Amino acid sequence: MDVLLAILGQFGLYGLLTVGIAVIFAATRVVNLAQGDLAMTGAYVAATATAAPFGLRTLLALAAGAPLLLVVERLLLRRPGSDGLAAMLVTWGLGMALRQGAELLFTGTSRTVAVPVEGTLDVLGTPYPTYRLVCALTATAVIALVLLAAHRTDWGLRLRAVADNPAMAALLGTDPRRMRATAFTLGGLLAVLAGALYSPVLAVNPSMGFGLLVPVFFGLLLSRPGALATAAGAALLISTLSVLLRTWLSDTLAEALFYAVVVAIAALRSRPWIGRFSAWFRRTPAPASAA
Amino acid sequence: MTVPAASNAPVAPAVSTRGIRRTLRLALPGLAGAALLAAPFGLDAFAVATLTLGLCHGLFAYGLDLSWGRAGLLSVGHAAFFGLGAYAVALAQEHHLPWTATVAAAVAAAVLIAVPVVRIGLAAPVPDAPLILLTIGVGLLLQRAATTLAPVTGGTNGLSVSGPDVVTSYYVTLGAVAAVVGACGVLLVRGRFGARLVAASRNPERAAQSGIDTTRVRTAAFAVSAAVAALAGALYAPVAGLVSPQVFGLGLSTSVLIWLALGGRESTVGPFAGAVAVTVGQQYLGSTWQGWYLLALAALFLLVVQVAPAGLTAAPRRWLAGPGPDVRLPSASRRAPYRTASESAGDRLPLAVTGIRKSFGPVEVLAGVDLTVEAGRCVCLIGPNGAGKSTFLNVVAGQLAPDAGTLRLFGADAAGLPVHRRVGLGVGRMFQIPSVVAELSPADNLRLARIEAPEPAEPPAEFRDLAEDELRPAGALPLADRRRLELAVVLASGPRLLLLDEPAAGLGPDDARRLTRELREVNRRTGCALLVVEHDMDIVRELADEVVVLAEGRVLARGPLDTVAADPAVRTAYLGAR
């Protein structure tokens, strides 16, 4: 039972970040390498504005994040002619700047954030810290909300259209630039939220983003572009894997095995027969068949 | 035949600046070398130590350039390889092992890690994301290992390394850097390998079609890049005096990206200039300003990536190189083409396929195609949309693997051969959208094709204007000229069987007629067999010795155009008439 709860807790964190990065990737075709550092920013807002109650601090983090993300998108990612790799480097540079800024403001030492909800709760006979449960459930609810929005609203339809074929979506009347801006902001905000929510659970320091980036990146790699549900599924898979390995093995070994397993999955996915199988599964006609 | 004059190219610049450029090109490396050799005599000890550190960093950036700059493979965890080298030296001192053995082991380990990493990356349609991920992962993993294996590696505190005095260590570093850069320059960058790398990283499709094994070339470049990074780490350890798990860290990986991006990719000077400048700045600024300095660097990095992606040394380098496109073939590779004796194709049947099947999921596109193309014949493949013509051409060229059936090219079983091996057998290919290396000049495109050709042929007189066009990138040519350039490139490798997918698509009637005439002329003069997919019946009439009709994945009819056109089954397939 405690393993299941741990997986749920981990999934809340990874799920928010992975769905966020997937939203950004869907609309912009850019892997946001600053995703972890955006979470770090959120965590620092929660860690420093201690005068306000925790819920308010989380909202504050979101309120501070939104204009920042919009400005970044407007200034840095909107240059015409910049290819995918250049945009990826821009996000890398953004992460670097955030990290360095945090180090200047708050020094490199880790901080802890006081847990806003004390005590433990009995879940089917297993005691579990209440706050962890609260934030895992909040995160899961937000993920569900985003997935619902992607599949049940016009905005979600447009997002999926842009992800599938930006040129066609533009011809049908969706402004891809606006879509990119909103998607980047939303995806970034999910990261900020994850950072703020989980700040009492994590050690808050400027380089915490790196540790988060890798599993999130794995999740994106395993998901299908534009299909946010697969991103959430991949996050669940990754959290399960990392929690299980950690309960059975020492940290280093668990980490090594984690990389090995995910790399094996990624490598297997690129084998032609898997590709053929999944192409059949998706029933998308292969482009070369158009004679 | 109308041959456009070469005068539409930009006018050559005045002779005087060319003279200055040439003198500077010769003098600058000598001056820089002399300055580096003399540096310890004019500088104080701290400055010499800083310069030594800068050189180590420069070699690291140079190593990264081999993969990011030259092979187009971005690694954001290159410190993993650097750290291996640094720890090799530290462990040798700590545990009294011969450093030659440990450094050799580190280089071998770097290569052994790099090869599977880059293979997985290159197996993906876009190698960037998996490569970024895997390189980050390797770095984090090694860092974790170095931290936890405390009895061997000293844990978080790391190991201290003693080196020789400042001046000796400077000269040792300088010598090693010069040796590594020299060896890489001769073996990788300047020669034929460099030319292949330019093509493989920019247009893998065309490179493979010129007979280059793109995966092997790029894998080799990445592996050497990792090895150079490990050597740089080995040089760095005694200079820094301390090796801690930080050397695997993403902080250093990020720094090396900055040095290279600022200095400029695809050059020898760029990485060193960037690394030395940043290192000097970092060492001379006090620790109070360190944080701001790094923040400013991050901002500068953002600016450079956006505004000057080629780096800060790009403008003077471009000026020195003289007029022409930004990307050129390395000069040494331009010399006499390298000839390998190839088995003569002789009179063997260029193409014989039987029972070729290919399905995409539930859709069977090719349902058992039998087809032969005799030497010197021109066969046109026609059929309604969706008949499987392009798929068939892709199967013959090697882009797609057939599910069943036999495929023989010039008598050799070719069903499992990769694209570049089929090119070696004598297959040339033109794409529906002309595929040339857009960044290189037309002249360099032709040179590249001749370097790789098993039997290089001089370009025919009608392509003289393209063979002499050195000044603009091929991507700037109009479509009709790009199409002619592609034809010239394909012909330069002396193919015996040429595959064309709608060669006249997108061309105006005049250009289409001219291209048709050129193709006919090629077929007559060289005896090269043609297999052409074409919709335009005027072109088919002019080209075809024989027409093959493909419908619903099968050969419906073959023969002269008029006979085929009169065939009721063909009319049904085309018009849907009953």
Short mmCIF file of N, CA and C in Angstrom, two decimals, chain A residues 203-259:
data_model
loop_
_atom_site.label_atom_id
_atom_site.label_comp_id
_atom_site.label_asym_id
_atom_site.label_seq_id
_atom_site.Cartn_x
_atom_site.Cartn_y
_atom_site.Cartn_z
N ALA A 203 13.87 19.10 -1.60
CA ALA A 203 14.89 20.05 -1.15
C ALA A 203 14.96 21.15 -2.21
N VAL A 204 14.70 22.39 -1.78
CA VAL A 204 14.63 23.47 -2.75
C VAL A 204 16.02 24.07 -2.94
N ASN A 205 16.61 23.88 -4.10
CA ASN A 205 17.89 24.53 -4.42
C ASN A 205 17.94 24.85 -5.90
N PRO A 206 18.88 25.72 -6.31
CA PRO A 206 18.86 26.19 -7.70
C PRO A 206 18.99 25.07 -8.73
N SER A 207 19.68 23.97 -8.38
CA SER A 207 19.90 22.97 -9.42
C SER A 207 18.91 21.81 -9.31
N MET A 208 17.81 22.00 -8.55
CA MET A 208 16.85 20.91 -8.42
C MET A 208 16.18 20.58 -9.76
N GLY A 209 16.20 21.54 -10.68
CA GLY A 209 15.53 21.34 -11.96
C GLY A 209 16.10 20.20 -12.77
N PHE A 210 17.42 20.02 -12.70
CA PHE A 210 18.05 18.96 -13.49
C PHE A 210 17.49 17.60 -13.17
N GLY A 211 17.41 17.34 -11.86
CA GLY A 211 16.93 16.03 -11.44
C GLY A 211 15.53 15.77 -11.95
N LEU A 212 14.73 16.85 -12.05
CA LEU A 212 13.36 16.69 -12.53
C LEU A 212 13.32 16.55 -14.04
N LEU A 213 14.25 17.24 -14.71
CA LEU A 213 14.19 17.30 -16.17
C LEU A 213 14.30 15.91 -16.79
N VAL A 214 15.21 15.09 -16.22
CA VAL A 214 15.49 13.81 -16.89
C VAL A 214 14.28 12.88 -16.95
N PRO A 215 13.61 12.60 -15.80
CA PRO A 215 12.43 11.71 -15.92
C PRO A 215 11.33 12.32 -16.78
N VAL A 216 11.19 13.65 -16.71
CA VAL A 216 10.15 14.30 -17.48
C VAL A 216 10.43 14.17 -18.98
N PHE A 217 11.70 14.34 -19.31
CA PHE A 217 12.14 14.20 -20.68
C PHE A 217 11.88 12.78 -21.17
N PHE A 218 12.20 11.82 -20.32
CA PHE A 218 11.91 10.42 -20.66
C PHE A 218 10.43 10.25 -20.98
N GLY A 219 9.61 10.85 -20.11
CA GLY A 219 8.17 10.73 -20.32
C GLY A 219 7.75 11.29 -21.66
N LEU A 220 8.32 12.44 -22.03
CA LEU A 220 7.97 13.04 -23.32
C LEU A 220 8.40 12.13 -24.45
N LEU A 221 9.57 11.53 -24.29
CA LEU A 221 10.11 10.67 -25.34
C LEU A 221 9.22 9.46 -25.55
N LEU A 222 8.61 8.97 -24.47
CA LEU A 222 7.79 7.77 -24.58
C LEU A 222 6.37 8.08 -25.02
N SER A 223 5.98 9.36 -25.00
CA SER A 223 4.59 9.67 -25.34
C SER A 223 4.51 10.02 -26.82
N ARG A 224 3.29 10.17 -27.28
CA ARG A 224 3.06 10.49 -28.69
C ARG A 224 2.75 11.98 -28.79
N PRO A 225 3.39 12.70 -29.73
CA PRO A 225 3.17 14.14 -29.79
C PRO A 225 1.70 14.48 -29.96
N GLY A 226 1.23 15.41 -29.17
CA GLY A 226 -0.14 15.86 -29.32
C GLY A 226 -1.14 15.06 -28.51
N ALA A 227 -0.77 13.84 -28.10
CA ALA A 227 -1.69 13.04 -27.30
C ALA A 227 -1.29 13.17 -25.84
N LEU A 228 -1.98 14.06 -25.12
CA LEU A 228 -1.58 14.36 -23.75
C LEU A 228 -1.82 13.19 -22.82
N ALA A 229 -2.82 12.38 -23.15
CA ALA A 229 -3.09 11.23 -22.28
C ALA A 229 -1.91 10.28 -22.28
N THR A 230 -1.25 10.13 -23.44
CA THR A 230 -0.08 9.24 -23.47
C THR A 230 1.04 9.83 -22.63
N ALA A 231 1.11 11.16 -22.58
CA ALA A 231 2.14 11.79 -21.74
C ALA A 231 1.88 11.47 -20.27
N ALA A 232 0.60 11.58 -19.86
CA ALA A 232 0.27 11.26 -18.47
C ALA A 232 0.56 9.79 -18.20
N GLY A 233 0.23 8.93 -19.16
CA GLY A 233 0.51 7.50 -19.01
C GLY A 233 2.00 7.24 -18.87
N ALA A 234 2.78 7.92 -19.72
CA ALA A 234 4.23 7.74 -19.65
C ALA A 234 4.75 8.19 -18.29
N ALA A 235 4.19 9.30 -17.77
CA ALA A 235 4.63 9.79 -16.46
C ALA A 235 4.31 8.76 -15.39
N LEU A 236 3.15 8.13 -15.52
CA LEU A 236 2.77 7.11 -14.54
C LEU A 236 3.74 5.94 -14.61
N LEU A 237 4.05 5.53 -15.82
CA LEU A 237 5.00 4.42 -16.02
C LEU A 237 6.35 4.75 -15.38
N ILE A 238 6.80 5.98 -15.65
CA ILE A 238 8.11 6.39 -15.15
C ILE A 238 8.11 6.46 -13.63
N SER A 239 7.02 7.02 -13.06
CA SER A 239 7.01 7.10 -11.59
C SER A 239 6.96 5.71 -10.98
N THR A 240 6.16 4.83 -11.57
CA THR A 240 6.10 3.46 -11.06
C THR A 240 7.49 2.82 -11.07
N LEU A 241 8.13 2.95 -12.23
CA LEU A 241 9.44 2.35 -12.39
C LEU A 241 10.41 2.89 -11.36
N SER A 242 10.43 4.22 -11.21
CA SER A 242 11.45 4.79 -10.32
C SER A 242 11.15 4.45 -8.86
N VAL A 243 9.86 4.44 -8.48
CA VAL A 243 9.52 4.10 -7.08
C VAL A 243 9.85 2.64 -6.79
N LEU A 244 9.45 1.76 -7.71
CA LEU A 244 9.71 0.33 -7.49
C LEU A 244 11.19 0.05 -7.38
N LEU A 245 11.98 0.64 -8.31
CA LEU A 245 13.41 0.39 -8.28
C LEU A 245 14.01 0.91 -6.98
N ARG A 246 13.49 2.05 -6.52
CA ARG A 246 14.04 2.65 -5.31
C ARG A 246 13.69 1.84 -4.06
N THR A 247 12.53 1.18 -4.06
CA THR A 247 12.19 0.41 -2.87
C THR A 247 13.02 -0.88 -2.79
N TRP A 248 13.42 -1.38 -3.95
CA TRP A 248 14.13 -2.64 -3.93
C TRP A 248 15.64 -2.48 -3.86
N LEU A 249 16.15 -1.41 -4.45
CA LEU A 249 17.60 -1.32 -4.65
C LEU A 249 18.16 -0.05 -4.01
N SER A 250 19.49 0.02 -3.93
CA SER A 250 20.13 1.23 -3.45
C SER A 250 19.97 2.33 -4.51
N ASP A 251 20.16 3.58 -4.08
CA ASP A 251 19.86 4.71 -4.96
C ASP A 251 20.62 4.67 -6.27
N THR A 252 21.94 4.47 -6.17
CA THR A 252 22.75 4.51 -7.38
C THR A 252 22.33 3.42 -8.35
N LEU A 253 22.19 2.22 -7.81
CA LEU A 253 21.82 1.09 -8.65
C LEU A 253 20.45 1.32 -9.26
N ALA A 254 19.52 1.85 -8.43
CA ALA A 254 18.17 2.10 -8.92
C ALA A 254 18.22 3.09 -10.07
N GLU A 255 19.04 4.14 -9.90
CA GLU A 255 19.10 5.16 -10.94
C GLU A 255 19.66 4.58 -12.23
N ALA A 256 20.76 3.78 -12.07
CA ALA A 256 21.39 3.18 -13.24
C ALA A 256 20.41 2.27 -13.97
N LEU A 257 19.70 1.45 -13.19
CA LEU A 257 18.77 0.51 -13.80
C LEU A 257 17.61 1.26 -14.45
N PHE A 258 17.19 2.34 -13.80
CA PHE A 258 16.12 3.18 -14.35
C PHE A 258 16.48 3.68 -15.73
N TYR A 259 17.71 4.25 -15.85
CA TYR A 259 18.15 4.72 -17.16
C TYR A 259 18.18 3.58 -18.15
#
